[in-house]
Amino acid sequence: MNYISIQDIDNLSEWVQDALKIKRNPLKNKKLGKNKTLGMLFFNPSLRTRLSTQKAALNLGMNVMVMNFTSEGWTLEFEDGAIMSQGASEHIKEAAEVVSQYCDIIAIRAFAGLIDKEKDNAEMVLAGFLKYATVPVVNMEGCTGHPLQSLADAITMEEFKTPHRPKVVLTWAPHPKALPQAVANSFVEMMQKQNADFVITHPEGYELNPEITKDSKIEYDQNKAFENADFIYAKNWSNYIEYGQITNADTNWTVTAEKMALTNNAKFMHCLPVRRNVIVTDEVIDSENSIVIQQANNRTYSAQLVLKKILKSISKKKVNE
């Protein structure tokens, strides 16, 4: 069993309830990971993903090894048949097979380069490990998705659920740097599994990959989108058509208290880290309706659920053998 996309979840509601059970007693399955090792490979920086996934593994009794390829590992080559006479020192074929001998599960974080859309969509790093690793692989955020985050988002929304069918808004917000679409993509895919009035709002021209958004509602008027919303999820992403470019930096898209007043006393969500007074004002993120810290806490339980399911699949495979 691998966990690469939110689409790997067969029943989101059941997964969320399982995660909440884990949250109530996180050490219940402490023996499940005994003598098992999680290898965490980082090609990009991390705070919540690294610490929450590591804590999740420790809660399950696993050993954890962490490697930052940006400063510690050999530069990897991913192309089959490559003549390695330039910068790369090691091919993914050997690297993945070697790491698989040291670990029972490999978790990988590798962001989009935001230069070559086709290359990013191909998920070169994740695809390489999926092809050559001999143990399960977990996506800790790839070029096009962040399924651990979106599962944590679903857990958080369940904890703050409304008595009625909720209105959930994913809103674009300005940012000084070009950011990938990964978090937004996985949030959209997660919401498509929910019974909710879901709206995506962003400036015209900032549409996400249509293969992901499908028939999700898009509203270009942010104020209109916010009306009567129960959850506001703010996130920046760079232009998908003019790939990786910042073609809009309109500060009018910052989430403010005035905009939140249009909602149905909505909860404010963000995956963090967040640029204060760029993405969202201090007044909003510091308010009682901000649940960003709860989201971050639930990252542990989303990761622990995924690792638990994989560990059980490993045990089941060994019994069948």
PDB file of N, CA and C in Angstrom, residues 53-129:
ATOM      1  N   THR A  53       4.979  13.925  11.090  1.00  0.00           N
ATOM      2  CA  THR A  53       5.150  12.563  10.570  1.00  0.00           C
ATOM      3  C   THR A  53       6.099  11.773  11.456  1.00  0.00           C
ATOM      4  N   GLN A  54       7.142  12.426  11.936  1.00  0.00           N
ATOM      5  CA  GLN A  54       8.074  11.754  12.842  1.00  0.00           C
ATOM      6  C   GLN A  54       7.369  11.384  14.147  1.00  0.00           C
ATOM      7  N   LYS A  55       6.569  12.305  14.686  1.00  0.00           N
ATOM      8  CA  LYS A  55       5.833  12.002  15.916  1.00  0.00           C
ATOM      9  C   LYS A  55       4.845  10.862  15.686  1.00  0.00           C
ATOM     10  N   ALA A  56       4.182  10.872  14.539  1.00  0.00           N
ATOM     11  CA  ALA A  56       3.234   9.806  14.219  1.00  0.00           C
ATOM     12  C   ALA A  56       3.925   8.447  14.218  1.00  0.00           C
ATOM     13  N   ALA A  57       5.113   8.392  13.617  1.00  0.00           N
ATOM     14  CA  ALA A  57       5.874   7.139  13.569  1.00  0.00           C
ATOM     15  C   ALA A  57       6.284   6.703  14.973  1.00  0.00           C
ATOM     16  N   LEU A  58       6.725   7.644  15.798  1.00  0.00           N
ATOM     17  CA  LEU A  58       7.123   7.322  17.170  1.00  0.00           C
ATOM     18  C   LEU A  58       5.928   6.839  17.981  1.00  0.00           C
ATOM     19  N   ASN A  59       4.759   7.437  17.749  1.00  0.00           N
ATOM     20  CA  ASN A  59       3.540   6.984  18.440  1.00  0.00           C
ATOM     21  C   ASN A  59       3.219   5.538  18.115  1.00  0.00           C
ATOM     22  N   LEU A  60       3.652   5.090  16.945  1.00  0.00           N
ATOM     23  CA  LEU A  60       3.406   3.705  16.518  1.00  0.00           C
ATOM     24  C   LEU A  60       4.573   2.782  16.874  1.00  0.00           C
ATOM     25  N   GLY A  61       5.567   3.333  17.565  1.00  0.00           N
ATOM     26  CA  GLY A  61       6.703   2.519  17.989  1.00  0.00           C
ATOM     27  C   GLY A  61       7.766   2.308  16.931  1.00  0.00           C
ATOM     28  N   MET A  62       7.720   3.091  15.851  1.00  0.00           N
ATOM     29  CA  MET A  62       8.682   2.925  14.758  1.00  0.00           C
ATOM     30  C   MET A  62      10.005   3.634  15.059  1.00  0.00           C
ATOM     31  N   ASN A  63      11.070   3.168  14.431  1.00  0.00           N
ATOM     32  CA  ASN A  63      12.320   3.903  14.367  1.00  0.00           C
ATOM     33  C   ASN A  63      12.202   4.878  13.201  1.00  0.00           C
ATOM     34  N   VAL A  64      12.901   5.992  13.273  1.00  0.00           N
ATOM     35  CA  VAL A  64      12.815   7.008  12.221  1.00  0.00           C
ATOM     36  C   VAL A  64      14.212   7.441  11.793  1.00  0.00           C
ATOM     37  N   MET A  65      14.428   7.474  10.488  1.00  0.00           N
ATOM     38  CA  MET A  65      15.655   8.023   9.919  1.00  0.00           C
ATOM     39  C   MET A  65      15.273   9.184   9.004  1.00  0.00           C
ATOM     40  N   VAL A  66      16.004  10.284   9.103  1.00  0.00           N
ATOM     41  CA  VAL A  66      15.703  11.479   8.312  1.00  0.00           C
ATOM     42  C   VAL A  66      16.929  11.871   7.506  1.00  0.00           C
ATOM     43  N   MET A  67      16.704  12.179   6.220  1.00  0.00           N
ATOM     44  CA  MET A  67      17.802  12.634   5.367  1.00  0.00           C
ATOM     45  C   MET A  67      17.341  13.806   4.518  1.00  0.00           C
ATOM     46  N   ASN A  68      18.133  14.877   4.548  1.00  0.00           N
ATOM     47  CA  ASN A  68      17.869  16.047   3.726  1.00  0.00           C
ATOM     48  C   ASN A  68      18.768  15.997   2.499  1.00  0.00           C
ATOM     49  N   PHE A  69      18.163  15.727   1.344  1.00  0.00           N
ATOM     50  CA  PHE A  69      18.958  15.581   0.126  1.00  0.00           C
ATOM     51  C   PHE A  69      19.566  16.898  -0.334  1.00  0.00           C
ATOM     52  N   THR A  70      19.000  18.020   0.115  1.00  0.00           N
ATOM     53  CA  THR A  70      19.535  19.310  -0.309  1.00  0.00           C
ATOM     54  C   THR A  70      20.922  19.569   0.258  1.00  0.00           C
ATOM     55  N   SER A  71      21.217  18.961   1.413  1.00  0.00           N
ATOM     56  CA  SER A  71      22.512  19.222   2.044  1.00  0.00           C
ATOM     57  C   SER A  71      23.303  17.973   2.394  1.00  0.00           C
ATOM     58  N   GLU A  72      22.644  16.804   2.390  1.00  0.00           N
ATOM     59  CA  GLU A  72      23.310  15.601   2.874  1.00  0.00           C
ATOM     60  C   GLU A  72      23.476  14.503   1.819  1.00  0.00           C
ATOM     61  N   GLY A  73      22.601  14.465   0.845  1.00  0.00           N
ATOM     62  CA  GLY A  73      22.616  13.346  -0.092  1.00  0.00           C
ATOM     63  C   GLY A  73      23.308  13.670  -1.397  1.00  0.00           C
ATOM     64  N   TRP A  74      23.610  12.621  -2.144  1.00  0.00           N
ATOM     65  CA  TRP A  74      24.117  12.796  -3.501  1.00  0.00           C
ATOM     66  C   TRP A  74      23.021  13.365  -4.386  1.00  0.00           C
ATOM     67  N   THR A  75      23.404  14.146  -5.373  1.00  0.00           N
ATOM     68  CA  THR A  75      22.443  14.612  -6.366  1.00  0.00           C
ATOM     69  C   THR A  75      21.988  13.421  -7.190  1.00  0.00           C
ATOM     70  N   LEU A  76      20.661  13.258  -7.320  1.00  0.00           N
ATOM     71  CA  LEU A  76      20.132  12.076  -7.992  1.00  0.00           C
ATOM     72  C   LEU A  76      19.810  12.333  -9.465  1.00  0.00           C
ATOM     73  N   GLU A  77      19.990  11.311 -10.258  1.00  0.00           N
ATOM     74  CA  GLU A  77      19.575  11.297 -11.662  1.00  0.00           C
ATOM     75  C   GLU A  77      18.312  10.456 -11.762  1.00  0.00           C
ATOM     76  N   PHE A  78      17.299  10.956 -12.499  1.00  0.00           N
ATOM     77  CA  PHE A  78      16.024  10.265 -12.585  1.00  0.00           C
ATOM     78  C   PHE A  78      15.715   9.735 -13.980  1.00  0.00           C
ATOM     79  N   GLU A  79      16.449  10.174 -14.975  1.00  0.00           N
ATOM     80  CA  GLU A  79      16.175   9.764 -16.346  1.00  0.00           C
ATOM     81  C   GLU A  79      16.770   8.385 -16.633  1.00  0.00           C
ATOM     82  N   ASP A  80      15.944   7.496 -17.168  1.00  0.00           N
ATOM     83  CA  ASP A  80      16.456   6.189 -17.583  1.00  0.00           C
ATOM     84  C   ASP A  80      17.368   6.372 -18.792  1.00  0.00           C
ATOM     85  N   GLY A  81      18.457   5.652 -18.815  1.00  0.00           N
ATOM     86  CA  GLY A  81      19.379   5.712 -19.941  1.00  0.00           C
ATOM     87  C   GLY A  81      20.260   6.940 -19.967  1.00  0.00           C
ATOM     88  N   ALA A  82      20.237   7.720 -18.876  1.00  0.00           N
ATOM     89  CA  ALA A  82      21.029   8.953 -18.839  1.00  0.00           C
ATOM     90  C   ALA A  82      22.525   8.655 -18.853  1.00  0.00           C
ATOM     91  N   ILE A  83      23.279   9.475 -19.548  1.00  0.00           N
ATOM     92  CA  ILE A  83      24.744   9.425 -19.493  1.00  0.00           C
ATOM     93  C   ILE A  83      25.144  10.374 -18.376  1.00  0.00           C
ATOM     94  N   MET A  84      25.556   9.824 -17.249  1.00  0.00           N
ATOM     95  CA  MET A  84      25.759  10.627 -16.049  1.00  0.00           C
ATOM     96  C   MET A  84      27.156  11.250 -16.009  1.00  0.00           C
ATOM     97  N   SER A  85      27.396  12.132 -16.964  1.00  0.00           N
ATOM     98  CA  SER A  85      28.706  12.791 -17.050  1.00  0.00           C
ATOM     99  C   SER A  85      28.665  14.218 -16.524  1.00  0.00           C
ATOM    100  N   GLN A  86      27.487  14.628 -15.974  1.00  0.00           N
ATOM    101  CA  GLN A  86      27.346  16.008 -15.495  1.00  0.00           C
ATOM    102  C   GLN A  86      27.202  16.028 -13.965  1.00  0.00           C
ATOM    103  N   GLY A  87      26.183  16.689 -13.446  1.00  0.00           N
ATOM    104  CA  GLY A  87      26.112  16.949 -12.012  1.00  0.00           C
ATOM    105  C   GLY A  87      25.680  15.792 -11.135  1.00  0.00           C
ATOM    106  N   ALA A  88      24.720  14.978 -11.596  1.00  0.00           N
ATOM    107  CA  ALA A  88      24.173  13.915 -10.760  1.00  0.00           C
ATOM    108  C   ALA A  88      25.192  12.819 -10.495  1.00  0.00           C
ATOM    109  N   SER A  89      25.245  12.392  -9.215  1.00  0.00           N
ATOM    110  CA  SER A  89      26.240  11.391  -8.820  1.00  0.00           C
ATOM    111  C   SER A  89      25.660   9.993  -8.665  1.00  0.00           C
ATOM    112  N   GLU A  90      24.347   9.903  -8.457  1.00  0.00           N
ATOM    113  CA  GLU A  90      23.730   8.603  -8.206  1.00  0.00           C
ATOM    114  C   GLU A  90      22.392   8.521  -8.913  1.00  0.00           C
ATOM    115  N   HIS A  91      22.072   7.349  -9.430  1.00  0.00           N
ATOM    116  CA  HIS A  91      20.800   7.161 -10.118  1.00  0.00           C
ATOM    117  C   HIS A  91      19.732   6.724  -9.121  1.00  0.00           C
ATOM    118  N   ILE A  92      18.506   7.149  -9.377  1.00  0.00           N
ATOM    119  CA  ILE A  92      17.387   6.794  -8.519  1.00  0.00           C
ATOM    120  C   ILE A  92      17.228   5.283  -8.395  1.00  0.00           C
ATOM    121  N   LYS A  93      17.621   4.533  -9.431  1.00  0.00           N
ATOM    122  CA  LYS A  93      17.461   3.077  -9.406  1.00  0.00           C
ATOM    123  C   LYS A  93      18.217   2.469  -8.232  1.00  0.00           C
ATOM    124  N   GLU A  94      19.490   2.842  -8.103  1.00  0.00           N
ATOM    125  CA  GLU A  94      20.270   2.321  -6.982  1.00  0.00           C
ATOM    126  C   GLU A  94      19.812   2.936  -5.660  1.00  0.00           C
ATOM    127  N   ALA A  95      19.602   4.256  -5.656  1.00  0.00           N
ATOM    128  CA  ALA A  95      19.239   4.951  -4.419  1.00  0.00           C
ATOM    129  C   ALA A  95      17.970   4.369  -3.801  1.00  0.00           C
ATOM    130  N   ALA A  96      16.930   4.187  -4.620  1.00  0.00           N
ATOM    131  CA  ALA A  96      15.649   3.696  -4.104  1.00  0.00           C
ATOM    132  C   ALA A  96      15.770   2.271  -3.583  1.00  0.00           C
ATOM    133  N   GLU A  97      16.511   1.441  -4.317  1.00  0.00           N
ATOM    134  CA  GLU A  97      16.668   0.049  -3.876  1.00  0.00           C
ATOM    135  C   GLU A  97      17.493  -0.035  -2.600  1.00  0.00           C
ATOM    136  N   VAL A  98      18.504   0.811  -2.486  1.00  0.00           N
ATOM    137  CA  VAL A  98      19.341   0.810  -1.285  1.00  0.00           C
ATOM    138  C   VAL A  98      18.551   1.291  -0.076  1.00  0.00           C
ATOM    139  N   VAL A  99      17.840   2.417  -0.224  1.00  0.00           N
ATOM    140  CA  VAL A  99      17.046   2.940   0.887  1.00  0.00           C
ATOM    141  C   VAL A  99      15.986   1.928   1.311  1.00  0.00           C
ATOM    142  N   SER A 100      15.442   1.202   0.360  1.00  0.00           N
ATOM    143  CA  SER A 100      14.424   0.191   0.662  1.00  0.00           C
ATOM    144  C   SER A 100      14.968  -0.910   1.562  1.00  0.00           C
ATOM    145  N   GLN A 101      16.271  -1.154   1.486  1.00  0.00           N
ATOM    146  CA  GLN A 101      16.878  -2.182   2.343  1.00  0.00           C
ATOM    147  C   GLN A 101      17.010  -1.699   3.786  1.00  0.00           C
ATOM    148  N   TYR A 102      17.039  -0.382   3.959  1.00  0.00           N
ATOM    149  CA  TYR A 102      17.203   0.180   5.291  1.00  0.00           C
ATOM    150  C   TYR A 102      15.873   0.491   5.968  1.00  0.00           C
ATOM    151  N   CYS A 103      14.805   0.630   5.179  1.00  0.00           N
ATOM    152  CA  CYS A 103      13.526   1.120   5.706  1.00  0.00           C
ATOM    153  C   CYS A 103      12.377   0.192   5.346  1.00  0.00           C
ATOM    154  N   ASP A 104      11.337   0.251   6.151  1.00  0.00           N
ATOM    155  CA  ASP A 104      10.111  -0.495   5.859  1.00  0.00           C
ATOM    156  C   ASP A 104       9.094   0.375   5.134  1.00  0.00           C
ATOM    157  N   ILE A 105       9.197   1.684   5.309  1.00  0.00           N
ATOM    158  CA  ILE A 105       8.364   2.665   4.619  1.00  0.00           C
ATOM    159  C   ILE A 105       9.252   3.848   4.261  1.00  0.00           C
ATOM    160  N   ILE A 106       9.078   4.374   3.062  1.00  0.00           N
ATOM    161  CA  ILE A 106       9.818   5.571   2.655  1.00  0.00           C
ATOM    162  C   ILE A 106       8.821   6.714   2.467  1.00  0.00           C
ATOM    163  N   ALA A 107       9.078   7.839   3.126  1.00  0.00           N
ATOM    164  CA  ALA A 107       8.238   9.036   2.970  1.00  0.00           C
ATOM    165  C   ALA A 107       9.066  10.121   2.294  1.00  0.00           C
ATOM    166  N   ILE A 108       8.479  10.790   1.299  1.00  0.00           N
ATOM    167  CA  ILE A 108       9.239  11.705   0.441  1.00  0.00           C
ATOM    168  C   ILE A 108       8.553  13.057   0.331  1.00  0.00           C
ATOM    169  N   ARG A 109       9.366  14.113   0.366  1.00  0.00           N
ATOM    170  CA  ARG A 109       8.880  15.480   0.165  1.00  0.00           C
ATOM    171  C   ARG A 109       9.711  16.108  -0.941  1.00  0.00           C
ATOM    172  N   ALA A 110       9.051  16.445  -2.052  1.00  0.00           N
ATOM    173  CA  ALA A 110       9.757  17.007  -3.211  1.00  0.00           C
ATOM    174  C   ALA A 110       8.837  17.956  -3.948  1.00  0.00           C
ATOM    175  N   PHE A 111       9.088  19.247  -3.818  1.00  0.00           N
ATOM    176  CA  PHE A 111       8.221  20.278  -4.386  1.00  0.00           C
ATOM    177  C   PHE A 111       8.349  20.396  -5.901  1.00  0.00           C
ATOM    178  N   ALA A 112       7.393  21.111  -6.466  1.00  0.00           N
ATOM    179  CA  ALA A 112       7.448  21.479  -7.882  1.00  0.00           C
ATOM    180  C   ALA A 112       8.559  22.494  -8.115  1.00  0.00           C
ATOM    181  N   GLY A 113       9.211  22.379  -9.272  1.00  0.00           N
ATOM    182  CA  GLY A 113      10.229  23.354  -9.644  1.00  0.00           C
ATOM    183  C   GLY A 113       9.629  24.621 -10.208  1.00  0.00           C
ATOM    184  N   LEU A 114       8.368  24.530 -10.676  1.00  0.00           N
ATOM    185  CA  LEU A 114       7.606  25.656 -11.238  1.00  0.00           C
ATOM    186  C   LEU A 114       8.257  26.268 -12.474  1.00  0.00           C
ATOM    187  N   ILE A 115       9.017  25.452 -13.198  1.00  0.00           N
ATOM    188  CA  ILE A 115       9.625  25.889 -14.455  1.00  0.00           C
ATOM    189  C   ILE A 115       9.069  25.084 -15.621  1.00  0.00           C
ATOM    190  N   ASP A 116       9.023  23.773 -15.449  1.00  0.00           N
ATOM    191  CA  ASP A 116       8.571  22.858 -16.493  1.00  0.00           C
ATOM    192  C   ASP A 116       7.294  22.163 -16.001  1.00  0.00           C
ATOM    193  N   LYS A 117       6.130  22.585 -16.501  1.00  0.00           N
ATOM    194  CA  LYS A 117       4.854  22.025 -16.052  1.00  0.00           C
ATOM    195  C   LYS A 117       4.781  20.521 -16.294  1.00  0.00           C
ATOM    196  N   GLU A 118       5.192  20.102 -17.477  1.00  0.00           N
ATOM    197  CA  GLU A 118       5.120  18.678 -17.815  1.00  0.00           C
ATOM    198  C   GLU A 118       5.978  17.846 -16.866  1.00  0.00           C
ATOM    199  N   LYS A 119       7.153  18.349 -16.559  1.00  0.00           N
ATOM    200  CA  LYS A 119       8.062  17.644 -15.654  1.00  0.00           C
ATOM    201  C   LYS A 119       7.478  17.575 -14.249  1.00  0.00           C
ATOM    202  N   ASP A 120       6.911  18.692 -13.770  1.00  0.00           N
ATOM    203  CA  ASP A 120       6.302  18.705 -12.439  1.00  0.00           C
ATOM    204  C   ASP A 120       5.103  17.765 -12.377  1.00  0.00           C
ATOM    205  N   ASN A 121       4.256  17.792 -13.405  1.00  0.00           N
ATOM    206  CA  ASN A 121       3.086  16.916 -13.423  1.00  0.00           C
ATOM    207  C   ASN A 121       3.470  15.442 -13.439  1.00  0.00           C
ATOM    208  N   ALA A 122       4.664  15.152 -13.932  1.00  0.00           N
ATOM    209  CA  ALA A 122       5.141  13.765 -13.978  1.00  0.00           C
ATOM    210  C   ALA A 122       5.641  13.286 -12.617  1.00  0.00           C
ATOM    211  N   GLU A 123       5.749  14.203 -11.642  1.00  0.00           N
ATOM    212  CA  GLU A 123       6.194  13.847 -10.288  1.00  0.00           C
ATOM    213  C   GLU A 123       7.471  12.988 -10.340  1.00  0.00           C
ATOM    214  N   MET A 124       8.525  13.548 -10.899  1.00  0.00           N
ATOM    215  CA  MET A 124       9.754  12.820 -11.167  1.00  0.00           C
ATOM    216  C   MET A 124      10.313  12.086  -9.943  1.00  0.00           C
ATOM    217  N   VAL A 125      10.394  12.775  -8.815  1.00  0.00           N
ATOM    218  CA  VAL A 125      10.992  12.158  -7.624  1.00  0.00           C
ATOM    219  C   VAL A 125      10.101  11.055  -7.077  1.00  0.00           C
ATOM    220  N   LEU A 126       8.823  11.367  -6.862  1.00  0.00           N
ATOM    221  CA  LEU A 126       7.900  10.354  -6.356  1.00  0.00           C
ATOM    222  C   LEU A 126       7.802   9.164  -7.296  1.00  0.00           C
ATOM    223  N   ALA A 127       7.695   9.456  -8.595  1.00  0.00           N
ATOM    224  CA  ALA A 127       7.571   8.390  -9.590  1.00  0.00           C
ATOM    225  C   ALA A 127       8.806   7.505  -9.594  1.00  0.00           C
ATOM    226  N   GLY A 128       9.967   8.109  -9.409  1.00  0.00           N
ATOM    227  CA  GLY A 128      11.205   7.332  -9.381  1.00  0.00           C
ATOM    228  C   GLY A 128      11.243   6.364  -8.220  1.00  0.00           C
ATOM    229  N   PHE A 129      10.832   6.835  -7.052  1.00  0.00           N
ATOM    230  CA  PHE A 129      10.822   5.940  -5.890  1.00  0.00           C
ATOM    231  C   PHE A 129       9.718   4.891  -6.009  1.00  0.00           C
TER     232      PHE A 129
END
